Coordinates of C-alpha atoms in Angstrom, one line a residue:
Chain T
M82 CA 165.9 193.0 152.4
N83 CA 168.0 195.4 154.4
E84 CA 167.2 198.2 156.8
L85 CA 166.5 200.7 154.0
E86 CA 163.6 198.7 152.7
H87 CA 162.1 198.3 156.1
P88 CA 161.1 201.7 157.3
T89 CA 158.7 200.3 159.8
G90 CA 159.3 202.0 163.1
D91 CA 161.7 204.8 162.9
P92 CA 160.8 207.6 160.5
Y93 CA 163.4 208.8 158.0
G94 CA 164.2 212.4 158.3
A95 CA 166.6 215.0 159.7
K96 CA 167.4 215.7 163.3
D97 CA 169.5 218.6 164.5
G98 CA 170.2 219.5 160.9
K99 CA 171.7 216.1 160.1
D100 CA 170.2 213.5 157.8
L101 CA 169.2 210.4 159.9
I102 CA 170.6 207.9 157.4
S103 CA 173.8 209.5 156.1
G104 CA 174.5 211.8 159.0
I105 CA 175.3 214.6 156.5
T106 CA 174.4 218.1 157.6
V107 CA 171.5 219.0 155.3
F108 CA 170.9 222.5 156.3
P109 CA 172.2 224.9 159.0
M110 CA 169.6 225.8 161.5
E111 CA 169.5 229.4 162.4
P112 CA 168.5 230.1 166.0
H113 CA 164.8 230.8 166.3
V114 CA 164.0 234.4 166.6
P115 CA 160.4 235.0 167.9
R116 CA 158.4 237.7 166.1
K117 CA 157.1 240.8 167.8
A118 CA 153.6 239.5 167.7
D119 CA 154.8 236.3 169.5
I120 CA 156.1 238.2 172.5
D121 CA 154.1 241.4 172.5
P122 CA 150.4 241.0 172.8
K123 CA 149.9 244.6 171.6
A124 CA 151.8 243.9 168.4
A125 CA 149.6 240.8 167.9
I126 CA 146.5 242.9 168.3
R127 CA 147.9 245.5 165.8
A128 CA 148.7 242.7 163.3
E129 CA 145.2 241.3 163.8
R130 CA 143.7 244.7 163.1
Q131 CA 145.9 245.2 160.0
V132 CA 144.7 241.9 158.6
A133 CA 141.1 242.7 159.4
T134 CA 141.5 246.2 157.8
M135 CA 142.7 244.6 154.5
F136 CA 139.7 242.2 154.4
G137 CA 137.4 245.1 155.3
L138 CA 138.9 247.3 152.5
S139 CA 138.4 244.4 150.1
S140 CA 134.6 244.4 151.0
L141 CA 134.6 248.2 150.4
M142 CA 136.2 247.7 147.0
I143 CA 133.4 245.3 146.0
I144 CA 130.8 247.9 147.0
L145 CA 132.7 250.6 145.1
F146 CA 132.8 248.2 142.1
I147 CA 129.1 248.0 142.1
V148 CA 128.7 251.7 142.5
A149 CA 131.2 252.4 139.7
Y150 CA 129.6 249.9 137.4
I151 CA 126.3 251.6 137.8
Q152 CA 127.4 255.2 138.1
V153 CA 130.4 255.7 135.8
P154 CA 129.3 256.3 132.2
A155 CA 130.6 253.6 129.9
D156 CA 131.8 256.1 127.3
L157 CA 133.6 258.6 129.6
L158 CA 137.3 259.0 128.8
I159 CA 139.6 260.5 131.3
T160 CA 143.3 261.4 131.0
I161 CA 145.8 260.3 133.6
P162 CA 149.3 261.6 133.4
V163 CA 151.9 259.1 132.1
I164 CA 149.3 256.4 131.5
G165 CA 147.3 258.4 129.0
T166 CA 143.6 258.6 128.0
L167 CA 141.5 255.7 129.0
N168 CA 137.9 254.7 129.6
A169 CA 136.9 255.7 133.1
N170 CA 134.4 252.9 133.5
H171 CA 136.9 250.2 132.6
L172 CA 139.5 251.8 134.9
A173 CA 137.1 252.0 137.8
I174 CA 135.7 248.5 137.7
G175 CA 139.1 247.0 136.9
F176 CA 140.8 248.9 139.7
T177 CA 138.2 248.1 142.4
F178 CA 137.8 244.4 141.4
G179 CA 141.5 244.0 141.2
M180 CA 142.1 245.7 144.5
A181 CA 139.4 243.6 146.1
I182 CA 141.1 240.3 145.3
L183 CA 144.6 241.7 145.9
L184 CA 143.6 242.9 149.4
I185 CA 142.2 239.4 150.3
G186 CA 145.6 237.9 149.2
L187 CA 147.6 240.5 151.0
G188 CA 145.6 240.0 154.1
A189 CA 145.9 236.3 154.0
I190 CA 149.7 236.5 153.6
H191 CA 150.0 239.1 156.3
W192 CA 148.0 236.9 158.6
A193 CA 150.2 233.9 157.9
K194 CA 153.4 235.8 158.3
K195 CA 152.5 237.7 161.5
L196 CA 150.1 235.6 163.5
M197 CA 150.1 231.9 162.4
P198 CA 152.4 229.6 164.3
D199 CA 156.1 230.3 163.6
E200 CA 158.0 227.3 164.8
E201 CA 160.6 225.5 162.8
V202 CA 159.5 221.9 162.4
I203 CA 161.1 219.0 160.8
Q204 CA 159.2 217.4 158.0
E205 CA 159.6 213.7 158.3
R206 CA 160.5 211.8 155.2
H207 CA 159.4 208.2 154.8
A208 CA 160.5 205.7 152.3
L209 CA 158.0 205.6 149.4
T210 CA 158.0 201.8 149.0
S211 CA 155.3 199.8 150.7
S212 CA 156.3 197.0 153.1
N213 CA 157.0 193.6 151.7
E214 CA 153.9 192.2 153.4
E215 CA 151.7 194.7 151.7
R216 CA 153.3 194.1 148.4
A217 CA 152.9 190.3 148.7
A218 CA 149.2 190.8 149.7
V219 CA 148.5 192.9 146.6
Q220 CA 150.3 190.4 144.4
S221 CA 148.4 187.4 145.7
S222 CA 145.1 189.4 145.5
L223 CA 145.8 190.1 141.8
Q224 CA 146.6 186.5 141.1
R225 CA 143.5 185.3 142.8
G226 CA 141.4 187.7 140.8
A227 CA 143.0 186.5 137.6
A228 CA 142.4 182.8 138.5
E229 CA 138.8 183.5 139.6
S230 CA 138.0 185.4 136.4
G231 CA 138.8 182.3 134.4
F232 CA 140.9 184.4 132.0
K233 CA 143.3 181.4 131.4
E234 CA 140.7 178.7 131.0
R235 CA 138.0 180.5 128.9
K236 CA 139.9 180.7 125.7
I237 CA 137.1 182.0 123.6
I238 CA 136.5 184.9 125.8
R239 CA 140.2 185.7 126.0
R240 CA 140.7 185.6 122.3
S241 CA 137.6 187.6 121.4
L242 CA 138.6 190.2 124.0
L243 CA 142.1 190.5 122.6
G244 CA 140.7 190.8 119.1
A245 CA 138.3 193.6 120.2
L246 CA 141.1 195.5 121.9
A247 CA 143.4 195.1 118.9
L248 CA 140.7 196.5 116.6
F249 CA 139.8 199.4 118.9
P250 CA 142.5 201.8 117.7
V251 CA 141.5 201.3 114.0
P252 CA 138.9 204.2 114.0
L253 CA 141.7 206.5 115.1
I254 CA 143.7 205.5 112.1
V255 CA 140.7 205.8 109.8
L256 CA 140.0 209.3 111.0
L257 CA 143.5 210.3 109.8
R258 CA 141.8 210.3 106.3
D259 CA 140.3 213.7 107.3
L260 CA 143.8 215.2 107.1
G261 CA 143.4 214.8 103.3
P262 CA 142.6 214.9 100.6
L263 CA 146.1 215.2 99.2
P264 CA 146.8 218.6 97.7
G265 CA 147.4 217.2 94.2
T266 CA 148.6 220.0 92.0
R267 CA 147.0 222.8 94.1
L268 CA 150.3 223.7 95.7
R269 CA 151.9 224.2 92.2
E270 CA 149.1 226.0 90.4
T271 CA 147.5 229.4 90.7
I272 CA 144.7 230.9 88.7
W273 CA 147.1 232.9 86.6
D274 CA 147.1 231.9 83.0
E275 CA 148.0 233.2 79.6
G276 CA 146.1 236.5 78.8
I277 CA 144.7 237.0 82.3
H278 CA 144.6 240.7 83.0
L279 CA 146.5 242.1 86.0
V280 CA 144.1 244.2 88.1
T281 CA 144.6 246.4 91.2
D282 CA 143.9 244.8 94.5
A283 CA 140.8 246.1 96.3
T284 CA 139.6 248.2 93.4
Y285 CA 140.0 245.6 90.5
K286 CA 141.0 248.0 87.8
K287 CA 143.0 247.0 84.7
I288 CA 146.4 248.5 84.7
K289 CA 147.9 250.4 81.7
A290 CA 151.6 249.8 81.6
S291 CA 152.2 253.4 80.5
D292 CA 150.4 254.6 83.7
I293 CA 153.0 253.1 86.0
P294 CA 155.6 255.6 87.1
L295 CA 159.3 254.7 87.6
G296 CA 159.6 253.5 91.2
G297 CA 155.9 252.7 91.3
L298 CA 154.4 249.8 93.2
I299 CA 151.0 248.2 92.6
N300 CA 149.5 245.4 94.7
A301 CA 147.6 243.3 92.1
V302 CA 145.5 240.2 91.6
P303 CA 144.4 238.3 88.5
E304 CA 141.2 239.5 87.0
N305 CA 139.6 236.1 87.1
L306 CA 139.7 236.2 90.9
L307 CA 136.4 238.2 90.6
E308 CA 134.8 235.2 88.8
I309 CA 135.3 233.0 91.8
E310 CA 134.7 235.7 94.4
H311 CA 131.8 233.8 95.9
E312 CA 133.2 230.3 95.5
E313 CA 134.5 228.2 98.4
H314 CA 138.2 228.5 98.9
N315 CA 138.5 231.7 97.0
L316 CA 140.7 233.1 99.7
N317 CA 143.2 230.3 99.0
Q318 CA 143.3 231.4 95.4
R319 CA 143.7 235.0 96.4
G320 CA 146.5 234.1 98.7
K321 CA 148.3 232.1 96.1
A322 CA 147.8 234.5 93.2
S323 CA 148.5 237.9 94.8
I324 CA 151.4 239.7 93.1
I325 CA 153.2 243.0 93.2
I326 CA 154.0 245.1 90.1
V327 CA 157.0 247.4 90.2
R328 CA 158.5 249.6 87.5
M329 CA 162.2 250.3 87.4
D330 CA 164.6 251.8 84.8
P331 CA 165.2 248.9 82.3
A332 CA 168.9 249.7 82.7
D333 CA 168.7 248.8 86.4
I334 CA 167.5 245.2 85.6
V335 CA 170.5 242.9 86.2
S336 CA 168.7 239.7 85.4
Q337 CA 165.2 238.1 85.1
Q338 CA 163.9 234.6 85.6
G339 CA 163.0 234.4 81.9
E340 CA 163.9 236.3 78.8
A341 CA 161.6 239.4 78.3
W342 CA 159.4 238.6 81.2
D343 CA 159.1 242.3 81.9
Y344 CA 157.4 244.9 79.9
Q345 CA 159.6 248.0 79.5
G346 CA 160.9 247.8 83.1
V347 CA 157.5 246.7 84.5
L348 CA 158.1 243.5 86.5
A349 CA 155.6 241.3 88.3
F350 CA 156.5 239.1 91.2
S351 CA 154.6 236.8 93.6
K352 CA 153.7 238.6 96.8
I353 CA 154.0 235.5 98.9
C354 CA 157.3 235.0 100.7
T355 CA 159.1 231.8 99.8
H356 CA 160.1 231.3 103.5
L357 CA 156.8 230.9 105.4
G358 CA 154.2 232.6 103.1
C359 CA 153.9 236.1 104.6
P360 CA 152.6 238.8 102.2
T361 CA 155.8 240.5 101.1
S362 CA 155.3 243.9 99.6
L363 CA 157.8 246.2 101.5
Y364 CA 159.3 247.4 98.3
Q365 CA 162.1 249.9 98.6
Q366 CA 162.2 251.5 95.2
R367 CA 165.7 252.9 95.3
T368 CA 167.4 249.6 96.1
H369 CA 164.8 247.5 94.4
H370 CA 164.8 245.4 97.5
L371 CA 161.7 243.6 98.6
L372 CA 161.5 243.0 102.4
C373 CA 159.4 240.4 104.1
P374 CA 158.1 241.9 107.4
C375 CA 158.0 238.5 109.2
H376 CA 161.6 237.4 109.2
Q377 CA 163.3 240.0 107.2
S378 CA 164.0 237.9 104.1
T379 CA 165.1 240.4 101.4
F380 CA 164.7 239.8 97.7
D381 CA 166.4 241.8 94.9
L382 CA 163.8 242.4 92.3
S383 CA 166.3 243.9 89.9
D384 CA 168.2 240.6 90.0
S385 CA 165.7 237.8 89.3
G386 CA 164.1 238.2 92.8
N387 CA 167.1 236.4 94.3
V388 CA 167.5 236.3 98.1
V389 CA 170.0 238.8 99.4
F390 CA 169.3 238.4 103.1
G391 CA 167.2 236.4 105.5
P392 CA 166.0 232.9 106.0
A393 CA 164.2 232.4 102.6
A394 CA 165.8 229.6 100.7
R395 CA 164.2 230.3 97.3
R396 CA 164.0 233.3 95.0
M397 CA 160.6 235.1 94.6
P398 CA 158.8 233.6 91.6
Q399 CA 158.4 236.1 88.7
L400 CA 155.3 236.3 86.6
A401 CA 155.9 236.8 82.9
I402 CA 153.9 239.7 81.7
T403 CA 153.2 241.7 78.5
V404 CA 150.5 244.0 77.3
D405 CA 147.3 243.4 75.3
A406 CA 146.3 245.4 72.2
E407 CA 145.1 248.3 74.3
G408 CA 148.2 248.5 76.5
Y409 CA 146.8 246.8 79.6
L410 CA 149.1 244.4 81.4
V411 CA 148.4 240.7 80.9
A412 CA 150.1 237.5 82.0
Q413 CA 152.2 235.7 79.4
S414 CA 151.4 232.5 81.2
G415 CA 150.9 231.2 84.8
F416 CA 153.8 231.0 87.2
N417 CA 156.6 228.8 86.1
E418 CA 157.2 227.4 89.6
P419 CA 155.2 227.0 92.7
V420 CA 154.7 230.2 94.7
G421 CA 154.9 230.4 98.4
P422 CA 156.8 228.4 101.0
S423 CA 158.7 225.2 100.1
F424 CA 156.9 221.9 100.7
W425 CA 158.0 218.3 100.9
E426 CA 157.3 217.2 97.4
R427 CA 158.4 220.4 95.7
G428 CA 161.7 219.1 94.7
Chain D
M175 CA 186.7 274.6 152.7
A176 CA 186.9 277.7 150.7
L177 CA 184.1 276.5 148.5
S178 CA 181.7 276.0 151.5
K179 CA 182.1 279.7 152.5
R180 CA 180.8 280.9 149.1
H181 CA 177.2 281.9 148.8
P182 CA 175.1 278.9 147.7
A183 CA 173.8 280.9 144.8
A184 CA 177.3 281.3 143.4
L185 CA 177.2 277.9 141.7
F186 CA 174.0 278.7 140.0
A187 CA 175.3 282.0 138.8
V188 CA 178.3 280.4 137.3
L189 CA 176.2 277.7 135.6
A190 CA 173.8 280.4 134.2
V191 CA 176.6 282.4 132.8
A192 CA 178.2 279.3 131.2
L193 CA 175.0 278.1 129.7
G194 CA 174.1 281.6 128.4
T195 CA 177.5 282.0 126.7
T196 CA 177.3 278.6 125.1
G197 CA 173.8 279.3 123.8
A198 CA 174.7 282.7 122.5
A199 CA 177.8 281.3 120.7
Y200 CA 175.8 278.5 119.2
A201 CA 173.1 280.8 118.0
A202 CA 175.6 283.1 116.4
V203 CA 177.3 280.1 114.6
S204 CA 174.1 278.5 113.5
A205 CA 172.8 281.8 112.3
Q206 CA 175.8 282.0 109.9
T207 CA 175.2 278.6 108.5
A208 CA 171.4 278.8 108.2
P209 CA 170.2 279.4 104.6
K210 CA 169.1 283.0 104.2
V211 CA 166.7 284.7 101.8
V212 CA 169.0 286.2 99.3
A213 CA 168.7 289.3 97.1
K214 CA 165.1 289.8 96.1
T215 CA 164.5 288.7 92.6
E216 CA 161.7 289.6 90.3
T217 CA 160.0 286.3 89.9
Q218 CA 159.4 283.3 92.1
V219 CA 161.3 281.0 89.8
E220 CA 164.4 283.2 89.8
Q221 CA 164.2 283.4 93.6
G222 CA 163.9 279.6 93.7
K223 CA 166.9 279.2 91.4
Q224 CA 168.9 281.5 93.6
L225 CA 168.0 279.6 96.7
F226 CA 168.7 276.3 94.9
L227 CA 172.2 277.4 93.8
E228 CA 173.0 278.6 97.4
G229 CA 171.5 275.8 99.4
C230 CA 171.0 272.7 97.3
S231 CA 173.4 272.6 94.4
S232 CA 176.3 271.4 96.4
C233 CA 174.7 268.0 96.5
H234 CA 172.2 268.0 93.7
G235 CA 174.5 269.7 91.1
L236 CA 174.3 273.2 89.7
A237 CA 171.7 272.2 87.1
A238 CA 169.9 269.8 89.5
Q239 CA 171.2 267.0 87.4
G240 CA 172.3 265.0 90.4
A241 CA 175.8 264.2 91.7
S242 CA 177.5 261.6 93.9
D243 CA 175.9 263.1 97.0
G244 CA 172.4 263.7 95.8
P245 CA 169.9 262.4 93.2
S246 CA 168.8 264.3 90.1
L247 CA 165.8 266.6 90.7
L248 CA 164.9 266.7 87.0
G249 CA 161.2 265.8 86.7
V250 CA 160.6 265.2 90.4
G251 CA 158.0 267.9 90.4
A252 CA 156.9 270.6 92.8
A253 CA 155.1 268.1 95.1
S254 CA 158.4 266.4 95.9
V255 CA 160.1 269.7 96.8
D256 CA 157.2 270.8 98.9
F257 CA 157.3 267.5 100.7
Q258 CA 161.0 267.2 101.2
V259 CA 161.7 270.8 102.1
G260 CA 158.3 271.5 103.8
T261 CA 158.7 268.7 106.3
G262 CA 162.3 269.6 107.0
R263 CA 163.7 266.4 105.5
M264 CA 165.8 268.5 103.1
P265 CA 168.3 269.9 103.5
L266 CA 169.8 266.8 105.1
A267 CA 171.0 267.3 108.7
A268 CA 173.6 264.7 108.0
P269 CA 174.3 262.1 105.3
G270 CA 172.7 258.8 106.2
V271 CA 170.4 256.1 105.0
Q272 CA 167.3 258.2 105.5
A273 CA 166.3 261.9 105.7
M274 CA 164.5 262.6 109.0
P275 CA 161.8 265.2 109.4
K276 CA 162.7 268.3 111.5
M277 CA 162.0 272.0 111.7
P278 CA 161.9 273.3 108.1
S279 CA 165.0 275.4 107.2
Y280 CA 163.0 277.4 104.6
N281 CA 159.9 279.3 105.2
E282 CA 156.7 278.8 103.1
E283 CA 157.6 281.5 100.6
E284 CA 161.1 280.1 100.0
T285 CA 159.7 276.5 99.8
A286 CA 157.2 277.6 97.2
A287 CA 160.0 279.4 95.2
L288 CA 162.2 276.3 95.3
A289 CA 159.2 274.1 94.2
A290 CA 158.4 276.5 91.4
Y291 CA 162.0 276.5 90.1
I292 CA 162.3 272.7 90.2
A293 CA 159.0 272.3 88.5
T294 CA 160.4 274.3 85.5
L295 CA 163.2 271.7 85.1
G296 CA 160.9 268.8 84.0
A297 CA 157.3 267.7 84.2
G298 CA 156.5 266.1 87.6
P299 CA 153.6 265.8 90.0
G300 CA 152.5 269.3 91.2
I301 CA 151.5 270.3 94.7
P302 CA 147.9 268.9 95.3
T303 CA 145.2 271.5 95.2
A304 CA 142.7 272.0 98.0
E305 CA 140.1 270.2 95.8
M306 CA 142.3 267.1 95.5
L307 CA 142.7 267.0 99.3
D308 CA 139.0 267.4 100.0
T309 CA 137.9 264.2 101.8
T310 CA 134.2 265.1 102.4
N311 CA 133.0 262.4 100.0
A312 CA 135.7 259.9 101.0
E313 CA 134.6 256.3 102.0
L314 CA 136.3 255.2 105.2
A315 CA 135.8 251.5 104.6
L316 CA 137.3 251.6 101.1
G317 CA 140.1 253.8 102.5
G318 CA 140.8 251.2 105.1
E319 CA 140.9 248.4 102.5
L320 CA 143.2 250.4 100.3
F321 CA 145.4 251.4 103.2
R322 CA 145.8 247.8 104.3
T323 CA 146.5 246.7 100.8
N324 CA 149.0 249.4 99.8
C325 CA 150.3 251.1 102.9
A326 CA 150.0 248.9 106.0
Q327 CA 152.8 246.6 105.0
C328 CA 155.4 249.3 105.8
H329 CA 153.6 251.9 107.9
G330 CA 151.8 249.3 110.0
A331 CA 148.1 248.7 110.4
S332 CA 147.8 251.5 112.9
A333 CA 150.0 253.8 110.8
V334 CA 152.7 254.2 113.5
G335 CA 155.4 253.3 111.1
G336 CA 157.8 250.3 110.9
A337 CA 161.3 249.1 110.2
L338 CA 162.8 248.5 106.8
S339 CA 166.2 247.1 105.9
E340 CA 169.6 248.5 106.6
G341 CA 168.5 251.1 109.1
R342 CA 165.7 252.6 106.9
K343 CA 162.2 252.9 108.2
A344 CA 158.7 253.8 107.2
P345 CA 157.8 256.8 109.3
S346 CA 154.8 257.2 111.5
L347 CA 151.8 258.8 109.8
M348 CA 150.4 260.1 113.1
D349 CA 151.4 263.7 112.5
A350 CA 151.2 263.7 108.7
D351 CA 148.6 266.1 107.2
A352 CA 146.6 265.5 104.1
K353 CA 149.0 267.4 101.9
N354 CA 152.0 265.5 103.2
L355 CA 150.3 262.2 102.7
Y356 CA 149.2 263.1 99.1
E357 CA 152.7 264.3 98.2
A358 CA 154.4 261.3 99.7
M359 CA 152.1 258.9 97.7
V360 CA 152.5 260.7 94.5
T361 CA 156.3 261.3 94.6
G362 CA 157.6 258.3 96.5
P363 CA 160.1 259.9 98.7
Q364 CA 163.3 257.9 99.5
S365 CA 162.5 254.2 99.9
M366 CA 158.8 254.6 99.3
P367 CA 157.4 253.5 96.0
V368 CA 155.5 255.9 93.8
F369 CA 151.7 255.6 93.9
A370 CA 150.9 257.9 90.9
D371 CA 147.4 259.3 90.2
S372 CA 147.3 257.1 87.1
T373 CA 147.5 253.9 89.2
L374 CA 146.0 255.0 92.5
S375 CA 143.4 257.5 91.5
V376 CA 142.8 260.9 93.2
E377 CA 139.6 259.5 94.8
D378 CA 141.5 256.4 96.1
K379 CA 144.0 258.7 97.7
Q380 CA 141.2 260.7 99.3
H381 CA 139.8 257.5 100.7
I382 CA 143.2 256.6 102.2
I383 CA 143.8 260.1 103.5
A384 CA 140.4 260.1 105.3
Y385 CA 141.2 256.7 106.8
V386 CA 144.6 257.9 108.1
A387 CA 142.9 260.9 109.6
E388 CA 140.5 258.6 111.3
L389 CA 143.4 256.5 112.6
Q390 CA 145.1 259.7 113.9
K391 CA 141.9 260.6 115.8
N392 CA 141.8 257.1 117.4
E393 CA 141.9 257.3 121.2
S394 CA 143.6 254.4 123.0
P395 CA 140.8 253.1 125.2
G396 CA 143.3 250.9 127.1
G397 CA 145.4 253.9 128.2
F398 CA 149.2 253.5 127.7
S399 CA 149.4 252.3 124.1
L400 CA 153.1 251.1 124.3
G401 CA 153.6 252.6 120.8
R402 CA 150.9 250.4 119.3
L403 CA 153.8 248.3 118.0
G404 CA 152.1 245.1 119.1
P405 CA 153.9 242.1 120.6
V406 CA 157.4 243.6 120.7
T407 CA 156.8 246.4 123.2
E408 CA 154.0 244.5 124.9
G409 CA 156.3 241.5 125.4
L410 CA 159.1 243.7 126.7
F411 CA 156.8 245.4 129.1
I412 CA 155.4 242.2 130.6
F413 CA 158.8 240.6 130.8
T414 CA 160.4 243.5 132.6
I415 CA 157.7 245.3 134.5
G416 CA 155.3 242.4 134.9
L417 CA 157.8 239.7 135.9
G418 CA 159.6 242.3 138.1
V419 CA 156.5 243.0 140.1
L420 CA 155.9 239.2 140.4
I421 CA 159.5 238.7 141.7
V422 CA 159.1 241.4 144.2
A423 CA 155.8 240.0 145.4
A424 CA 157.4 236.5 145.7
V425 CA 160.3 237.8 147.7
W426 CA 157.9 239.7 150.0
I427 CA 155.8 236.6 150.6
G428 CA 158.8 234.5 151.3
A429 CA 160.5 237.0 153.6
K430 CA 160.5 236.2 157.3
A431 CA 158.2 238.4 159.4
K432 CA 159.9 240.4 162.1

């Protein structure tokens, strides 16, 4: 119980630029220079008028806002040099409303800076702790409350209350069930299967292998996606099953993920980046590189879809394809590995 | 001292003479290197062959078979020549990762002759006819879907282009006309994959061309579009200009009044 804990009486603070306790100089005080408005009544009147003008202009802006809102046609486009062509109505109401609030702010700051009192004052700092008497009083009041409530004596109340409080968080834990159900095999499976036709995305046409030119790219989906078009979660299926088909000179193919998974240089790969699942179809036909637009992961489709650049940790899964009796592309089987980003249980 | 006594216009006169001389010299030199129409030949194909031998064969080989500096042109078709030469991408201004469009070096007649010659070397996509480029019956909504499925990944949803790897890029489509668009799809210039008529039908291409034309017409209702590149330019703008204005305002508010 020393002086520091007993701030009663003298306030802590700084005087003459020195801390009252330590005596250390806390900040150098510049000599006070009075403002023009403080010494020249004309300057004060001028400042007063400036502030009033800003507030007045703000009112004018609000009137102009209402006029512009009513009068300027909503579909009128005007061209302003540098800024470009824009909607006159939006410009007018945005400008007037913005200026109205800006002028109120500018006026308030101008008022404070030019006219409101401008003396340097010392902000007194008091210790934050309460006095010992106050602390003792609070403590005894709490103890008296505890004794009068009978919390100690009435065991059955105490125990039932503790039980109720202990059970109270249980619903929060039960609600965690809604994070599920567990994905099961859904992260590993797509609707691709043996014999499913590859069809063009958006137009759903079967694809003849002989129609694909060298250097060609087709964004494709499985034909059975149409069967579940109206089912719930069909977008999840689309997201997982989207593929790209490319054709390259078979001599350019360095390696594939499985033997004869191509058809005469036609290769099919998942479209979903193995990093974070962005659709990846920036195929550069001369280098056979597939670039993901999100984080620049680059896959070499002529070499098993291996990662040649970027943050992706896994190669792009390849879909084994062949042709049916009429020469249309079909899947040899589903994907051999999970498509899309890695997940905890993927292994 | 001596300088100050001269007439003030003297400096401008000297500058004008210097600039004029440099310009004239450059024009003379570039006129010598620019490809010229050579001796008139009887047929378009022969004229094209002559132009090819003079202007293109040093990179693409005497028989257009390709060499270390340029790919084979056998079977690329007339559409490819019309696109590459007609947009000024070929001849290359300088070797690099990507040919950039510029003022065409050959006039229309010469370009047509080159295209006709290359077309005789192997079957390839021809220059699209006016009928193929007719978009009067095109469906914009389907065009938009096809564009977002097949084109937007590289050229961007607003068709302003985008970056690829190793310095390559997908160009903006804002200035591309219907013929350019069609030829680019059907030939797959440079990094671009080929979207042949057999896999992306003529009608599908018309839908896409109509959609791109619609994008080109799009006004920017908000004014300064910042390149329509999305968060990159918008973020840069707000971090430099926006924060700059806020800092200036904060300094003004905190400054002591006089």
